[in-house]
Coordinates of C-alpha atoms in Angstrom, one line a residue:
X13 CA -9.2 -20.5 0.4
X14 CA -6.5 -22.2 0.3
X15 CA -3.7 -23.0 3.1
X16 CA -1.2 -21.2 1.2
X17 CA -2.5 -17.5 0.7
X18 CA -3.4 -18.0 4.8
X19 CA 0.3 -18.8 5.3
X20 CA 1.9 -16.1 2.8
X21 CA -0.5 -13.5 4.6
X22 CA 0.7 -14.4 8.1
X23 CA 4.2 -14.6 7.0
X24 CA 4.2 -10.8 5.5
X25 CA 2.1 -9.6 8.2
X26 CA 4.9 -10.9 10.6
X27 CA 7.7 -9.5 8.3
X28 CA 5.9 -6.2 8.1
X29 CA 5.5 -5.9 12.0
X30 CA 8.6 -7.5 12.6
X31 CA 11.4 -4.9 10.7
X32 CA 9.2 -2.0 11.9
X33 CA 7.1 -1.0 9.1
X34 CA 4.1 -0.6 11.8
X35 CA 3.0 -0.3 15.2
X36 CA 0.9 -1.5 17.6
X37 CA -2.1 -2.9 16.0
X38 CA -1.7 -0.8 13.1
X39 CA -1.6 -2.1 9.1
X40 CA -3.5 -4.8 7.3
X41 CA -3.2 -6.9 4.4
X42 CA -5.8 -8.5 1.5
X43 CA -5.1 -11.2 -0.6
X44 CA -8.1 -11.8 -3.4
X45 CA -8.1 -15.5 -4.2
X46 CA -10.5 -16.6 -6.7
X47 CA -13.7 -14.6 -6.0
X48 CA -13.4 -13.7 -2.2
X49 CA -10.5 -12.0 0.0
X50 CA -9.2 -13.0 2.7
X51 CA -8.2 -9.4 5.5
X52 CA -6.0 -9.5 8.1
X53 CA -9.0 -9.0 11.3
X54 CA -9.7 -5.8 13.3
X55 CA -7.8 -5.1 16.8
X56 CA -4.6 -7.7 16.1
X57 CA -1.1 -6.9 15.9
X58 CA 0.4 -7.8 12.3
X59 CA 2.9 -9.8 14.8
X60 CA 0.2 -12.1 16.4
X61 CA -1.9 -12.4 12.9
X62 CA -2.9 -16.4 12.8
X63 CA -3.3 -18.5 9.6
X64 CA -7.3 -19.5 11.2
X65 CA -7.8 -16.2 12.6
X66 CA -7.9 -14.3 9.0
X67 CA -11.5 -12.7 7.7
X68 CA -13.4 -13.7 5.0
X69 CA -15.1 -11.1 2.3
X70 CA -17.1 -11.5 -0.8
X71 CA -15.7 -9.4 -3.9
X72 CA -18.2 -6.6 -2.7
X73 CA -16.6 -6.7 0.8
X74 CA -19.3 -8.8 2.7
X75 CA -18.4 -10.3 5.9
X76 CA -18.3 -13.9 5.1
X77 CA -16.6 -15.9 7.7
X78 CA -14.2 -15.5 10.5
X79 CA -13.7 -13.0 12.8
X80 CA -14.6 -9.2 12.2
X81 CA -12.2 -7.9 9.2
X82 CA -9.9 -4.8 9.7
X83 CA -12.3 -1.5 9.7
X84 CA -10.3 -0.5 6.5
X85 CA -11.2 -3.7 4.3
X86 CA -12.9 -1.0 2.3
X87 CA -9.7 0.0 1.2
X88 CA -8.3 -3.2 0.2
X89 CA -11.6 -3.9 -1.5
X90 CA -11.8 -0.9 -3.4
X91 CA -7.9 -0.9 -4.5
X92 CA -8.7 -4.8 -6.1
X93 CA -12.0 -4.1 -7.8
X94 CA -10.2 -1.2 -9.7
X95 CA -6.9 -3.1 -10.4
X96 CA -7.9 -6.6 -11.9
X97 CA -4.3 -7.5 -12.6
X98 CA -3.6 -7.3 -8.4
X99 CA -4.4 -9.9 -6.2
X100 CA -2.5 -8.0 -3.1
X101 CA -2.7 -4.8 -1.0
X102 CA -0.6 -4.2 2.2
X103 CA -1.5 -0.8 4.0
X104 CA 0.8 0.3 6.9
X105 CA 1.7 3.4 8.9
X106 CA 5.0 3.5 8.1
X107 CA 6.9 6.2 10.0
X108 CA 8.3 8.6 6.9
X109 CA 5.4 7.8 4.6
X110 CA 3.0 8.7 7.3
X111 CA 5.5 11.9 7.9
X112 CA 5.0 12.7 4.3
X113 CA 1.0 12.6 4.4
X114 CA 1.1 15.3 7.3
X115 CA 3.1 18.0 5.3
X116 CA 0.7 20.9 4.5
X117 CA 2.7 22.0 1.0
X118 CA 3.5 18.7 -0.5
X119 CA 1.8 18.5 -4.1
X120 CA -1.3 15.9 -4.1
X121 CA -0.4 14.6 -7.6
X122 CA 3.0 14.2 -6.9
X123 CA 3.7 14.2 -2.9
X124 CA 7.1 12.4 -3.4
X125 CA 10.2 13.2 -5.7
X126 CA 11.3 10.3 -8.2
X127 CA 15.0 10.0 -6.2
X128 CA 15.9 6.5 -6.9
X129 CA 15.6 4.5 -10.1
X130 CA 13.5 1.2 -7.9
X131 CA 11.5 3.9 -6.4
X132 CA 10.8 4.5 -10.3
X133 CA 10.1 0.8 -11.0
X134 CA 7.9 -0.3 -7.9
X135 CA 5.7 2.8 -7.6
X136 CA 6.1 4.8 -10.6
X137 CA 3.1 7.5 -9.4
X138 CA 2.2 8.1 -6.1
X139 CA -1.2 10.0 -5.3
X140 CA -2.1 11.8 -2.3
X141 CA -5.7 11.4 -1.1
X142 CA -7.7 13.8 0.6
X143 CA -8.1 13.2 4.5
X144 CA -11.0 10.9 6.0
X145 CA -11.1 9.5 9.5
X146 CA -10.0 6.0 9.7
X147 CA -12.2 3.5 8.6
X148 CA -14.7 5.6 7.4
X149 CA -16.1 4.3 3.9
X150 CA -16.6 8.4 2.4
X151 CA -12.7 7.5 1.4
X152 CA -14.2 4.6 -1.0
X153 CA -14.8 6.6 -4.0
X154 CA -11.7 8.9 -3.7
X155 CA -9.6 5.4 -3.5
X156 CA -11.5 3.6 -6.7
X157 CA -10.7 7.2 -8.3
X158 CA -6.9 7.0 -7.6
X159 CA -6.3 3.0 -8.1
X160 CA -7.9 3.2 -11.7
X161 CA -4.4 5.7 -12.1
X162 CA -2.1 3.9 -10.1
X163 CA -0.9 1.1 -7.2
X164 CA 0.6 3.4 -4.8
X165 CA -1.8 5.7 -2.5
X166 CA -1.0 7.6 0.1
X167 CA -3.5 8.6 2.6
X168 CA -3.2 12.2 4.2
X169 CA -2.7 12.1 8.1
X170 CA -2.5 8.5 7.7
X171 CA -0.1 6.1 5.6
X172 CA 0.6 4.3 1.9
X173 CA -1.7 1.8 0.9
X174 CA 0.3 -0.5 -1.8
X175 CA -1.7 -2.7 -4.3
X176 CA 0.6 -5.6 -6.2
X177 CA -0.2 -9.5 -8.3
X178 CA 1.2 -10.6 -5.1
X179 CA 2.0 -9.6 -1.3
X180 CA 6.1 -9.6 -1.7
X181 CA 5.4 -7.7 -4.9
X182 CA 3.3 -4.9 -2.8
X183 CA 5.8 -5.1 0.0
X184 CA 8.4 -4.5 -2.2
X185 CA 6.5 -1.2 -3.7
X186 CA 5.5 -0.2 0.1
X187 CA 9.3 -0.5 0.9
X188 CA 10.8 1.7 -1.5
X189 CA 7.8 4.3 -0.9
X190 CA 8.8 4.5 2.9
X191 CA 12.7 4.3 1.9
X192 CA 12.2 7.0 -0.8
X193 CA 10.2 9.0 2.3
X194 CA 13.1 8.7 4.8
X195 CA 15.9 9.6 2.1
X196 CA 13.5 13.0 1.2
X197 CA 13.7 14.0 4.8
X198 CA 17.1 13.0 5.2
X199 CA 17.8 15.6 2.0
X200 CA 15.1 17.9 2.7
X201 CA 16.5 21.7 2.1
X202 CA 19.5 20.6 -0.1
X203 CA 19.7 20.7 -3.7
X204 CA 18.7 16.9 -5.2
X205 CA 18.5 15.5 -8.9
X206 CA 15.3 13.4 -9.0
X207 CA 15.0 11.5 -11.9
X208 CA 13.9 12.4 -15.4
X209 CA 10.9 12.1 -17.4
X210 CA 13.2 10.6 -19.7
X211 CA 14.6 8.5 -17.3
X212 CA 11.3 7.4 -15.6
X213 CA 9.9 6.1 -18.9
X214 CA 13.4 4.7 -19.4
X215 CA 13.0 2.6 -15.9
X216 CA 8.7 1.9 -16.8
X217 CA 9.9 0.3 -20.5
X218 CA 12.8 -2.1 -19.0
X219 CA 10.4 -3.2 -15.4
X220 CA 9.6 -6.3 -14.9
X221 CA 6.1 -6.8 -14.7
X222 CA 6.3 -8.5 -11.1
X223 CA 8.0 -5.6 -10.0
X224 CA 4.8 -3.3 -10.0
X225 CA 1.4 -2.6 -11.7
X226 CA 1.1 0.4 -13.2
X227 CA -1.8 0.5 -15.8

C-alpha cells in the first residue's frame, strides 16, 4: 500500500471529523488499492485516524494486517465488489441524512427529493435500506443489492454510505446528500420544485465522470 492512499485517507478522515460531518468515534472510510483495502480501524475518532494505524483487508474482507478494522468494513467491502469503477467509500452519520433515515413515511426508492441540480450530478439515486443493527453482516446482501443500482445508500436509523473512483469524489457525493437533507428539512411543509426527469437526465448527460458513478 502505498504512502499516499494512507495519507489521502487520514487527510479526509480529518476533514470529515473536522467540519462536523460526524461524531464521536462514528464514520469510516475504504480505499481499495490494487487487490486489498485499506479501513479506517474500529473505536478511533476520524480526528485521531493515523497514516500507520489503518487496517488491512483482502478483496473478500479478510483481516490482513494492522489493527482490528471498523465493524462496518462489510459495508465498504460490499459497496467496492459491486462497483468496479470505485476505488472509495466514506460512511458517516451525518446529522440531516441520519435525520432522514429515521422518518417513518419517506419512500425507500426515493427517500430524498432531487432539489438542486449537484445534488443531481453527485448522487443521482439514492436508496433507502432496510434497518440492521450496526455492524451486523445480515445488511451485506441488501448493500451488494442496492450498489449494483447506484453509489449513494442510505441506511435506515443509521446514515449515507457514499461510494466514488476516489475519496474527495465520494466526499463530494456525501456532502451534497447531507446538504440536500438539511435544505428538505429546512423546506419541509412548503411547496418546492424538485427537479425534472428531464432535467435530471439533462444534468446525468453533461456530468463529469469524476463527479459520481452512476452505472
Amino acid at each position: 500500500m502505498s504512502g499516499s492512499v494512507r495519507d489521502d485517507i487520514v487527510r479526509v478522515a480529518h476533514s470529515i471529523h473536522d467540519r462536523g460531518l460526524t461524531h464521536g468515534r462514528t464514520g469510516n472510510l475504504a480505499v481499495r488499492d490494487g487487490d486489498r483495502i485499506l479501513v479506517t480501524p474500529t473505536g478511533v475518532s476520524l480526528g485521531d485516524v493515523a497514516a500507520d494505524e489503518l487496517s488491512l483487508l483482502e478483496a473478500d474482507g479478510t483481516h490482513v494486517s494492522g489493527p482490528r478494522p471498523t465493524k462496518e468494513a462489510f459495508l465498504h467491502v460490499a459497496m467496492l465488489r459491486e462497483r468496479p469503477s470505485a476505488h472509495a467509500v466514506v460512511h458517516t452519520h451525518s446529522v440531516h441524512s441520519a435525520a432522514l433515515s429515521v422518518l417513518e413515511e419517506i419512500d425507500p426508492d426515493d427517500p430524498l427529493p432531487p432539489l438542486t441540480a449537484y445534488y443531481g450530478m453527485r448522487v443521482g439515486r439514492l436508496q433507502l435500506l432496510p434497518y440492521a443493527a450496526p455492524g451486523d453482516p445480515v445488511a451485506t446482501a441488501a448493500v451488494e443489492r442496492a450498489a449494483r443500482a447506484g453509489h449513494a445508500l442510505l441506511l435506515r436509523n443509521h446514515g449515507p454510505v457514499v461510494a466514488g473512483p476516489d475519496l474527495d469524489t465520494a466526499l463530494d457525493a456525501l456532502e451534497e446528500l447531507e446538504h440536500t437533507a438539511q435544505l428538505f428539512f429546512l423546506t419541509r411543509g412548503m411547496r418546492t420544485a424538485p427537479l425534472t426527469p428531464d432535467q435530471l437526465a439533462a444534468l446525468r448527460s453533461r456530468t463529469d465522470p469524476r463527479e459520481s458513478t452512476p452505472r
